[in-house]
Amino acid sequence: MGSAAVNLLGLLMGLQCLIELHAVFIRFNNVTCESTDLSMWTVEYCKLTNLSKDKNRISLRYTMLQPMLRNIEIYLQLMTRRSESINVASNWQPFLYSVKLDYCRYLKNHHHNYLAKMVFEFIEGHSNLNHSCPYTKEKYICIDDVTNTEVSRKIRGVPMPKGFYALFTKWSTENITRTVTNYYFEVVNP
């Protein structure tokens, strides 16, 4: 394990000791989807649906116009908001995590990246991103009906104080960014 990973692990353990969180409840605030290469992917839908006062869900689907064969990278960055305006890029700052992930390699060994493992556990059973590379026969990539209540159960005990957060993601193939998807949420009761 590298020194950066040891430092991050130490920081996380220290934060967990400082902030005793028995239950974290999040509420999704928004999801944005953008295809930056319309020759490869298009956005079919990207939506946040309110189910009740305390329950909502996210669903999105990108139509694949070309197969994803190799060199698939995902960039994940967990952010926190500095001011009240939720979608202004300059109001967000990094919150502990930033990961560049070789997706095909990750699928072979899920244990080499904690943030990626957590994110993919959130969408487990809600996505067709569940097999190894290449993606040659898929007509779309989707994440459907992920509820805030499910995610809240899965992050139980993760040290996140009340506030506004975002998970910024970029998918790339052949070193070209193909999609940008951002998930906005609020921790309402640690």
mmCIF file with all atom_site columns, C-alpha atoms in Angstrom:
data_model
loop_
_atom_site.group_PDB
_atom_site.id
_atom_site.type_symbol
_atom_site.label_atom_id
_atom_site.label_alt_id
_atom_site.label_comp_id
_atom_site.label_asym_id
_atom_site.label_entity_id
_atom_site.label_seq_id
_atom_site.pdbx_PDB_ins_code
_atom_site.Cartn_x
_atom_site.Cartn_y
_atom_site.Cartn_z
_atom_site.occupancy
_atom_site.B_iso_or_equiv
_atom_site.pdbx_formal_charge
_atom_site.auth_seq_id
_atom_site.auth_comp_id
_atom_site.auth_asym_id
_atom_site.auth_atom_id
_atom_site.pdbx_PDB_model_num
ATOM 1   C CA . MET A 1 1   ? 0.000   0.000  0.000   1.00 0.00 ? 1   MET A CA 1
ATOM 2   C CA . GLY A 1 2   ? 1.446   3.380  -1.031  1.00 0.00 ? 2   GLY A CA 1
ATOM 3   C CA . SER A 1 3   ? 2.050   6.262  1.356   1.00 0.00 ? 3   SER A CA 1
ATOM 4   C CA . ALA A 1 4   ? -0.859  8.255  -0.123  1.00 0.00 ? 4   ALA A CA 1
ATOM 5   C CA . ALA A 1 5   ? -3.221  5.345  0.535   1.00 0.00 ? 5   ALA A CA 1
ATOM 6   C CA . VAL A 1 6   ? -1.884  4.960  4.092   1.00 0.00 ? 6   VAL A CA 1
ATOM 7   C CA . ASN A 1 7   ? -2.310  8.707  4.703   1.00 0.00 ? 7   ASN A CA 1
ATOM 8   C CA . LEU A 1 8   ? -5.869  8.625  3.335   1.00 0.00 ? 8   LEU A CA 1
ATOM 9   C CA . LEU A 1 9   ? -6.701  5.578  5.427   1.00 0.00 ? 9   LEU A CA 1
ATOM 10  C CA . GLY A 1 10  ? -5.288  7.272  8.530   1.00 0.00 ? 10  GLY A CA 1
ATOM 11  C CA . LEU A 1 11  ? -7.259  10.431 7.820   1.00 0.00 ? 11  LEU A CA 1
ATOM 12  C CA . LEU A 1 12  ? -10.468 8.459  7.336   1.00 0.00 ? 12  LEU A CA 1
ATOM 13  C CA . MET A 1 13  ? -9.940  6.520  10.557  1.00 0.00 ? 13  MET A CA 1
ATOM 14  C CA . GLY A 1 14  ? -9.206  9.742  12.426  1.00 0.00 ? 14  GLY A CA 1
ATOM 15  C CA . LEU A 1 15  ? -12.318 11.414 11.081  1.00 0.00 ? 15  LEU A CA 1
ATOM 16  C CA . GLN A 1 16  ? -14.410 8.403  11.995  1.00 0.00 ? 16  GLN A CA 1
ATOM 17  C CA . CYS A 1 17  ? -13.135 8.604  15.561  1.00 0.00 ? 17  CYS A CA 1
ATOM 18  C CA . LEU A 1 18  ? -13.852 12.347 15.735  1.00 0.00 ? 18  LEU A CA 1
ATOM 19  C CA . ILE A 1 19  ? -17.326 12.143 14.176  1.00 0.00 ? 19  ILE A CA 1
ATOM 20  C CA . GLU A 1 20  ? -19.406 9.315  15.604  1.00 0.00 ? 20  GLU A CA 1
ATOM 21  C CA . LEU A 1 21  ? -21.977 8.612  12.911  1.00 0.00 ? 21  LEU A CA 1
ATOM 22  C CA . HIS A 1 22  ? -24.494 5.859  13.576  1.00 0.00 ? 22  HIS A CA 1
ATOM 23  C CA . ALA A 1 23  ? -26.836 6.795  10.781  1.00 0.00 ? 23  ALA A CA 1
ATOM 24  C CA . VAL A 1 24  ? -26.291 9.047  7.802   1.00 0.00 ? 24  VAL A CA 1
ATOM 25  C CA . PHE A 1 25  ? -29.321 10.061 5.790   1.00 0.00 ? 25  PHE A CA 1
ATOM 26  C CA . ILE A 1 26  ? -28.885 11.654 2.392   1.00 0.00 ? 26  ILE A CA 1
ATOM 27  C CA . ARG A 1 27  ? -31.316 13.302 0.001   1.00 0.00 ? 27  ARG A CA 1
ATOM 28  C CA . PHE A 1 28  ? -30.554 13.550 -3.710  1.00 0.00 ? 28  PHE A CA 1
ATOM 29  C CA . ASN A 1 29  ? -30.817 17.140 -4.961  1.00 0.00 ? 29  ASN A CA 1
ATOM 30  C CA . ASN A 1 30  ? -30.034 16.761 -8.659  1.00 0.00 ? 30  ASN A CA 1
ATOM 31  C CA . VAL A 1 31  ? -28.336 14.698 -11.347 1.00 0.00 ? 31  VAL A CA 1
ATOM 32  C CA . THR A 1 32  ? -26.859 16.131 -14.543 1.00 0.00 ? 32  THR A CA 1
ATOM 33  C CA . CYS A 1 33  ? -25.803 14.122 -17.587 1.00 0.00 ? 33  CYS A CA 1
ATOM 34  C CA . GLU A 1 34  ? -23.844 15.333 -20.585 1.00 0.00 ? 34  GLU A CA 1
ATOM 35  C CA . SER A 1 35  ? -22.507 13.521 -23.601 1.00 0.00 ? 35  SER A CA 1
ATOM 36  C CA . THR A 1 36  ? -19.316 15.278 -24.657 1.00 0.00 ? 36  THR A CA 1
ATOM 37  C CA . ASP A 1 37  ? -18.969 13.057 -27.748 1.00 0.00 ? 37  ASP A CA 1
ATOM 38  C CA . LEU A 1 38  ? -22.313 12.735 -29.540 1.00 0.00 ? 38  LEU A CA 1
ATOM 39  C CA . SER A 1 39  ? -20.798 10.337 -32.066 1.00 0.00 ? 39  SER A CA 1
ATOM 40  C CA . MET A 1 40  ? -20.316 7.794  -29.267 1.00 0.00 ? 40  MET A CA 1
ATOM 41  C CA . TRP A 1 41  ? -23.027 8.375  -26.612 1.00 0.00 ? 41  TRP A CA 1
ATOM 42  C CA . THR A 1 42  ? -26.229 10.355 -26.276 1.00 0.00 ? 42  THR A CA 1
ATOM 43  C CA . VAL A 1 43  ? -28.298 11.048 -23.177 1.00 0.00 ? 43  VAL A CA 1
ATOM 44  C CA . GLU A 1 44  ? -31.606 9.187  -23.369 1.00 0.00 ? 44  GLU A CA 1
ATOM 45  C CA . TYR A 1 45  ? -32.791 10.305 -19.933 1.00 0.00 ? 45  TYR A CA 1
ATOM 46  C CA . CYS A 1 46  ? -31.319 11.730 -16.761 1.00 0.00 ? 46  CYS A CA 1
ATOM 47  C CA . LYS A 1 47  ? -33.757 12.393 -13.945 1.00 0.00 ? 47  LYS A CA 1
ATOM 48  C CA . LEU A 1 48  ? -34.401 12.763 -10.268 1.00 0.00 ? 48  LEU A CA 1
ATOM 49  C CA . THR A 1 49  ? -37.834 11.594 -9.144  1.00 0.00 ? 49  THR A CA 1
ATOM 50  C CA . ASN A 1 50  ? -39.406 12.431 -5.789  1.00 0.00 ? 50  ASN A CA 1
ATOM 51  C CA . LEU A 1 51  ? -41.267 9.418  -4.370  1.00 0.00 ? 51  LEU A CA 1
ATOM 52  C CA . SER A 1 52  ? -42.273 10.932 -1.016  1.00 0.00 ? 52  SER A CA 1
ATOM 53  C CA . LYS A 1 53  ? -41.142 13.642 1.380   1.00 0.00 ? 53  LYS A CA 1
ATOM 54  C CA . ASP A 1 54  ? -38.076 11.657 2.447   1.00 0.00 ? 54  ASP A CA 1
ATOM 55  C CA . LYS A 1 55  ? -37.506 9.377  -0.531  1.00 0.00 ? 55  LYS A CA 1
ATOM 56  C CA . ASN A 1 56  ? -36.289 10.072 -4.053  1.00 0.00 ? 56  ASN A CA 1
ATOM 57  C CA . ARG A 1 57  ? -34.424 8.234  -6.785  1.00 0.00 ? 57  ARG A CA 1
ATOM 58  C CA . ILE A 1 58  ? -32.029 8.783  -9.641  1.00 0.00 ? 58  ILE A CA 1
ATOM 59  C CA . SER A 1 59  ? -32.255 7.176  -13.083 1.00 0.00 ? 59  SER A CA 1
ATOM 60  C CA . LEU A 1 60  ? -30.138 7.776  -16.160 1.00 0.00 ? 60  LEU A CA 1
ATOM 61  C CA . ARG A 1 61  ? -29.426 6.151  -19.476 1.00 0.00 ? 61  ARG A CA 1
ATOM 62  C CA . TYR A 1 62  ? -26.810 6.849  -22.117 1.00 0.00 ? 62  TYR A CA 1
ATOM 63  C CA . THR A 1 63  ? -27.416 5.310  -25.554 1.00 0.00 ? 63  THR A CA 1
ATOM 64  C CA . MET A 1 64  ? -24.197 3.804  -26.930 1.00 0.00 ? 64  MET A CA 1
ATOM 65  C CA . LEU A 1 65  ? -23.679 4.533  -30.612 1.00 0.00 ? 65  LEU A CA 1
ATOM 66  C CA . GLN A 1 66  ? -20.299 2.757  -30.656 1.00 0.00 ? 66  GLN A CA 1
ATOM 67  C CA . PRO A 1 67  ? -18.996 -0.054 -28.453 1.00 0.00 ? 67  PRO A CA 1
ATOM 68  C CA . MET A 1 68  ? -16.593 0.604  -25.579 1.00 0.00 ? 68  MET A CA 1
ATOM 69  C CA . LEU A 1 69  ? -13.716 -1.734 -26.274 1.00 0.00 ? 69  LEU A CA 1
ATOM 70  C CA . ARG A 1 70  ? -10.704 -0.833 -24.175 1.00 0.00 ? 70  ARG A CA 1
ATOM 71  C CA . ASN A 1 71  ? -8.933  1.951  -22.329 1.00 0.00 ? 71  ASN A CA 1
ATOM 72  C CA . ILE A 1 72  ? -12.054 2.810  -20.347 1.00 0.00 ? 72  ILE A CA 1
ATOM 73  C CA . GLU A 1 73  ? -11.310 5.253  -17.556 1.00 0.00 ? 73  GLU A CA 1
ATOM 74  C CA . ILE A 1 74  ? -13.573 6.761  -14.938 1.00 0.00 ? 74  ILE A CA 1
ATOM 75  C CA . TYR A 1 75  ? -12.678 9.872  -13.001 1.00 0.00 ? 75  TYR A CA 1
ATOM 76  C CA . LEU A 1 76  ? -14.537 10.207 -9.670  1.00 0.00 ? 76  LEU A CA 1
ATOM 77  C CA . GLN A 1 77  ? -14.324 13.258 -7.446  1.00 0.00 ? 77  GLN A CA 1
ATOM 78  C CA . LEU A 1 78  ? -16.295 13.733 -4.229  1.00 0.00 ? 78  LEU A CA 1
ATOM 79  C CA . MET A 1 79  ? -16.958 17.429 -3.666  1.00 0.00 ? 79  MET A CA 1
ATOM 80  C CA . THR A 1 80  ? -18.478 19.669 -1.013  1.00 0.00 ? 80  THR A CA 1
ATOM 81  C CA . ARG A 1 81  ? -20.234 22.980 -1.615  1.00 0.00 ? 81  ARG A CA 1
ATOM 82  C CA . ARG A 1 82  ? -18.807 26.323 -0.517  1.00 0.00 ? 82  ARG A CA 1
ATOM 83  C CA . SER A 1 83  ? -21.925 28.460 -0.984  1.00 0.00 ? 83  SER A CA 1
ATOM 84  C CA . GLU A 1 84  ? -25.673 28.294 -1.564  1.00 0.00 ? 84  GLU A CA 1
ATOM 85  C CA . SER A 1 85  ? -25.641 28.020 -5.365  1.00 0.00 ? 85  SER A CA 1
ATOM 86  C CA . ILE A 1 86  ? -25.757 24.275 -6.040  1.00 0.00 ? 86  ILE A CA 1
ATOM 87  C CA . ASN A 1 87  ? -24.806 23.977 -9.732  1.00 0.00 ? 87  ASN A CA 1
ATOM 88  C CA . VAL A 1 88  ? -22.110 26.644 -10.060 1.00 0.00 ? 88  VAL A CA 1
ATOM 89  C CA . ALA A 1 89  ? -18.840 24.768 -10.628 1.00 0.00 ? 89  ALA A CA 1
ATOM 90  C CA . SER A 1 90  ? -16.692 27.329 -8.765  1.00 0.00 ? 90  SER A CA 1
ATOM 91  C CA . ASN A 1 91  ? -18.680 26.799 -5.550  1.00 0.00 ? 91  ASN A CA 1
ATOM 92  C CA . TRP A 1 92  ? -17.494 23.197 -5.197  1.00 0.00 ? 92  TRP A CA 1
ATOM 93  C CA . GLN A 1 93  ? -14.245 22.071 -3.582  1.00 0.00 ? 93  GLN A CA 1
ATOM 94  C CA . PRO A 1 94  ? -12.757 18.574 -3.177  1.00 0.00 ? 94  PRO A CA 1
ATOM 95  C CA . PHE A 1 95  ? -13.853 16.552 -0.148  1.00 0.00 ? 95  PHE A CA 1
ATOM 96  C CA . LEU A 1 96  ? -11.111 13.967 0.535   1.00 0.00 ? 96  LEU A CA 1
ATOM 97  C CA . TYR A 1 97  ? -11.492 11.843 -2.593  1.00 0.00 ? 97  TYR A CA 1
ATOM 98  C CA . SER A 1 98  ? -10.371 12.076 -6.191  1.00 0.00 ? 98  SER A CA 1
ATOM 99  C CA . VAL A 1 99  ? -9.854  8.904  -8.208  1.00 0.00 ? 99  VAL A CA 1
ATOM 100 C CA . LYS A 1 100 ? -8.831  8.077  -11.758 1.00 0.00 ? 100 LYS A CA 1
ATOM 101 C CA . LEU A 1 101 ? -9.824  4.489  -12.382 1.00 0.00 ? 101 LEU A CA 1
ATOM 102 C CA . ASP A 1 102 ? -8.936  1.997  -15.110 1.00 0.00 ? 102 ASP A CA 1
ATOM 103 C CA . TYR A 1 103 ? -12.447 0.563  -15.318 1.00 0.00 ? 103 TYR A CA 1
ATOM 104 C CA . CYS A 1 104 ? -11.590 -2.738 -17.018 1.00 0.00 ? 104 CYS A CA 1
ATOM 105 C CA . ARG A 1 105 ? -8.844  -3.422 -14.468 1.00 0.00 ? 105 ARG A CA 1
ATOM 106 C CA . TYR A 1 106 ? -11.175 -2.468 -11.612 1.00 0.00 ? 106 TYR A CA 1
ATOM 107 C CA . LEU A 1 107 ? -13.757 -5.028 -12.776 1.00 0.00 ? 107 LEU A CA 1
ATOM 108 C CA . LYS A 1 108 ? -11.132 -7.759 -12.394 1.00 0.00 ? 108 LYS A CA 1
ATOM 109 C CA . ASN A 1 109 ? -10.174 -6.708 -8.836  1.00 0.00 ? 109 ASN A CA 1
ATOM 110 C CA . HIS A 1 110 ? -12.837 -4.695 -6.973  1.00 0.00 ? 110 HIS A CA 1
ATOM 111 C CA . HIS A 1 111 ? -10.711 -4.278 -3.871  1.00 0.00 ? 111 HIS A CA 1
ATOM 112 C CA . HIS A 1 112 ? -8.018  -1.938 -5.132  1.00 0.00 ? 112 HIS A CA 1
ATOM 113 C CA . ASN A 1 113 ? -10.026 1.286  -4.771  1.00 0.00 ? 113 ASN A CA 1
ATOM 114 C CA . TYR A 1 114 ? -12.291 2.096  -1.814  1.00 0.00 ? 114 TYR A CA 1
ATOM 115 C CA . LEU A 1 115 ? -14.242 5.007  -3.359  1.00 0.00 ? 115 LEU A CA 1
ATOM 116 C CA . ALA A 1 116 ? -14.922 3.124  -6.603  1.00 0.00 ? 116 ALA A CA 1
ATOM 117 C CA . LYS A 1 117 ? -15.979 0.035  -4.654  1.00 0.00 ? 117 LYS A CA 1
ATOM 118 C CA . MET A 1 118 ? -18.428 2.137  -2.616  1.00 0.00 ? 118 MET A CA 1
ATOM 119 C CA . VAL A 1 119 ? -19.876 3.894  -5.695  1.00 0.00 ? 119 VAL A CA 1
ATOM 120 C CA . PHE A 1 120 ? -20.368 0.623  -7.567  1.00 0.00 ? 120 PHE A CA 1
ATOM 121 C CA . GLU A 1 121 ? -22.006 -0.939 -4.496  1.00 0.00 ? 121 GLU A CA 1
ATOM 122 C CA . PHE A 1 122 ? -24.545 1.928  -4.587  1.00 0.00 ? 122 PHE A CA 1
ATOM 123 C CA . ILE A 1 123 ? -25.638 0.967  -8.102  1.00 0.00 ? 123 ILE A CA 1
ATOM 124 C CA . GLU A 1 124 ? -25.388 -2.810 -7.684  1.00 0.00 ? 124 GLU A CA 1
ATOM 125 C CA . GLY A 1 125 ? -28.594 -4.360 -9.005  1.00 0.00 ? 125 GLY A CA 1
ATOM 126 C CA . HIS A 1 126 ? -29.583 -1.065 -10.655 1.00 0.00 ? 126 HIS A CA 1
ATOM 127 C CA . SER A 1 127 ? -27.186 -0.988 -13.596 1.00 0.00 ? 127 SER A CA 1
ATOM 128 C CA . ASN A 1 128 ? -25.978 -2.971 -16.581 1.00 0.00 ? 128 ASN A CA 1
ATOM 129 C CA . LEU A 1 129 ? -22.368 -2.123 -15.679 1.00 0.00 ? 129 LEU A CA 1
ATOM 130 C CA . ASN A 1 130 ? -21.972 -5.592 -14.240 1.00 0.00 ? 130 ASN A CA 1
ATOM 131 C CA . HIS A 1 131 ? -19.567 -7.462 -16.495 1.00 0.00 ? 131 HIS A CA 1
ATOM 132 C CA . SER A 1 132 ? -16.001 -7.238 -17.675 1.00 0.00 ? 132 SER A CA 1
ATOM 133 C CA . CYS A 1 133 ? -14.778 -5.347 -20.707 1.00 0.00 ? 133 CYS A CA 1
ATOM 134 C CA . PRO A 1 134 ? -15.361 -4.942 -23.596 1.00 0.00 ? 134 PRO A CA 1
ATOM 135 C CA . TYR A 1 135 ? -18.878 -3.536 -23.906 1.00 0.00 ? 135 TYR A CA 1
ATOM 136 C CA . THR A 1 136 ? -19.643 -4.563 -27.474 1.00 0.00 ? 136 THR A CA 1
ATOM 137 C CA . LYS A 1 137 ? -23.260 -5.736 -27.493 1.00 0.00 ? 137 LYS A CA 1
ATOM 138 C CA . GLU A 1 138 ? -24.849 -3.140 -25.200 1.00 0.00 ? 138 GLU A CA 1
ATOM 139 C CA . LYS A 1 139 ? -27.131 -0.573 -26.755 1.00 0.00 ? 139 LYS A CA 1
ATOM 140 C CA . TYR A 1 140 ? -27.073 1.583  -23.637 1.00 0.00 ? 140 TYR A CA 1
ATOM 141 C CA . ILE A 1 141 ? -25.470 2.101  -20.240 1.00 0.00 ? 141 ILE A CA 1
ATOM 142 C CA . CYS A 1 142 ? -27.952 2.750  -17.452 1.00 0.00 ? 142 CYS A CA 1
ATOM 143 C CA . ILE A 1 143 ? -28.338 3.328  -13.745 1.00 0.00 ? 143 ILE A CA 1
ATOM 144 C CA . ASP A 1 144 ? -32.015 2.981  -12.827 1.00 0.00 ? 144 ASP A CA 1
ATOM 145 C CA . ASP A 1 145 ? -34.025 3.602  -9.677  1.00 0.00 ? 145 ASP A CA 1
ATOM 146 C CA . VAL A 1 146 ? -31.225 4.131  -7.142  1.00 0.00 ? 146 VAL A CA 1
ATOM 147 C CA . THR A 1 147 ? -32.990 5.535  -4.070  1.00 0.00 ? 147 THR A CA 1
ATOM 148 C CA . ASN A 1 148 ? -31.564 7.839  -1.454  1.00 0.00 ? 148 ASN A CA 1
ATOM 149 C CA . THR A 1 149 ? -32.765 5.443  1.256   1.00 0.00 ? 149 THR A CA 1
ATOM 150 C CA . GLU A 1 150 ? -30.723 2.557  -0.200  1.00 0.00 ? 150 GLU A CA 1
ATOM 151 C CA . VAL A 1 151 ? -27.607 4.708  -0.458  1.00 0.00 ? 151 VAL A CA 1
ATOM 152 C CA . SER A 1 152 ? -28.174 5.995  3.096   1.00 0.00 ? 152 SER A CA 1
ATOM 153 C CA . ARG A 1 153 ? -28.174 2.406  4.407   1.00 0.00 ? 153 ARG A CA 1
ATOM 154 C CA . LYS A 1 154 ? -24.975 1.597  2.508   1.00 0.00 ? 154 LYS A CA 1
ATOM 155 C CA . ILE A 1 155 ? -23.009 4.592  3.837   1.00 0.00 ? 155 ILE A CA 1
ATOM 156 C CA . ARG A 1 156 ? -23.954 3.996  7.448   1.00 0.00 ? 156 ARG A CA 1
ATOM 157 C CA . GLY A 1 157 ? -20.952 4.989  9.563   1.00 0.00 ? 157 GLY A CA 1
ATOM 158 C CA . VAL A 1 158 ? -19.105 6.898  6.825   1.00 0.00 ? 158 VAL A CA 1
ATOM 159 C CA . PRO A 1 159 ? -17.824 10.180 8.300   1.00 0.00 ? 159 PRO A CA 1
ATOM 160 C CA . MET A 1 160 ? -19.750 12.851 6.400   1.00 0.00 ? 160 MET A CA 1
ATOM 161 C CA . PRO A 1 161 ? -20.990 15.871 8.341   1.00 0.00 ? 161 PRO A CA 1
ATOM 162 C CA . LYS A 1 162 ? -24.224 17.653 7.400   1.00 0.00 ? 162 LYS A CA 1
ATOM 163 C CA . GLY A 1 163 ? -23.942 19.637 4.214   1.00 0.00 ? 163 GLY A CA 1
ATOM 164 C CA . PHE A 1 164 ? -24.136 19.608 0.449   1.00 0.00 ? 164 PHE A CA 1
ATOM 165 C CA . TYR A 1 165 ? -22.026 17.236 -1.632  1.00 0.00 ? 165 TYR A CA 1
ATOM 166 C CA . ALA A 1 166 ? -21.557 16.145 -5.225  1.00 0.00 ? 166 ALA A CA 1
ATOM 167 C CA . LEU A 1 167 ? -19.970 13.199 -6.939  1.00 0.00 ? 167 LEU A CA 1
ATOM 168 C CA . PHE A 1 168 ? -18.499 14.419 -10.234 1.00 0.00 ? 168 PHE A CA 1
ATOM 169 C CA . THR A 1 169 ? -17.808 11.653 -12.762 1.00 0.00 ? 169 THR A CA 1
ATOM 170 C CA . LYS A 1 170 ? -16.239 11.527 -16.216 1.00 0.00 ? 170 LYS A CA 1
ATOM 171 C CA . TRP A 1 171 ? -16.117 8.460  -18.478 1.00 0.00 ? 171 TRP A CA 1
ATOM 172 C CA . SER A 1 172 ? -13.362 8.305  -21.082 1.00 0.00 ? 172 SER A CA 1
ATOM 173 C CA . THR A 1 173 ? -12.270 5.880  -23.777 1.00 0.00 ? 173 THR A CA 1
ATOM 174 C CA . GLU A 1 174 ? -9.063  6.177  -25.783 1.00 0.00 ? 174 GLU A CA 1
ATOM 175 C CA . ASN A 1 175 ? -8.172  9.209  -23.577 1.00 0.00 ? 175 ASN A CA 1
ATOM 176 C CA . ILE A 1 176 ? -11.214 11.186 -24.782 1.00 0.00 ? 176 ILE A CA 1
ATOM 177 C CA . THR A 1 177 ? -13.919 12.247 -22.313 1.00 0.00 ? 177 THR A CA 1
ATOM 178 C CA . ARG A 1 178 ? -17.208 10.795 -23.546 1.00 0.00 ? 178 ARG A CA 1
ATOM 179 C CA . THR A 1 179 ? -19.642 11.634 -20.734 1.00 0.00 ? 179 THR A CA 1
ATOM 180 C CA . VAL A 1 180 ? -19.859 13.817 -17.651 1.00 0.00 ? 180 VAL A CA 1
ATOM 181 C CA . THR A 1 181 ? -22.387 12.844 -14.980 1.00 0.00 ? 181 THR A CA 1
ATOM 182 C CA . ASN A 1 182 ? -22.728 14.720 -11.685 1.00 0.00 ? 182 ASN A CA 1
ATOM 183 C CA . TYR A 1 183 ? -24.754 13.571 -8.688  1.00 0.00 ? 183 TYR A CA 1
ATOM 184 C CA . TYR A 1 184 ? -25.757 16.217 -6.120  1.00 0.00 ? 184 TYR A CA 1
ATOM 185 C CA . PHE A 1 185 ? -26.907 15.277 -2.631  1.00 0.00 ? 185 PHE A CA 1
ATOM 186 C CA . GLU A 1 186 ? -27.286 16.573 0.900   1.00 0.00 ? 186 GLU A CA 1
ATOM 187 C CA . VAL A 1 187 ? -26.400 14.868 4.161   1.00 0.00 ? 187 VAL A CA 1
ATOM 188 C CA . VAL A 1 188 ? -29.326 15.872 6.351   1.00 0.00 ? 188 VAL A CA 1
ATOM 189 C CA . ASN A 1 189 ? -28.810 14.058 9.639   1.00 0.00 ? 189 ASN A CA 1
ATOM 190 C CA . PRO A 1 190 ? -25.529 12.557 10.722  1.00 0.00 ? 190 PRO A CA 1
#
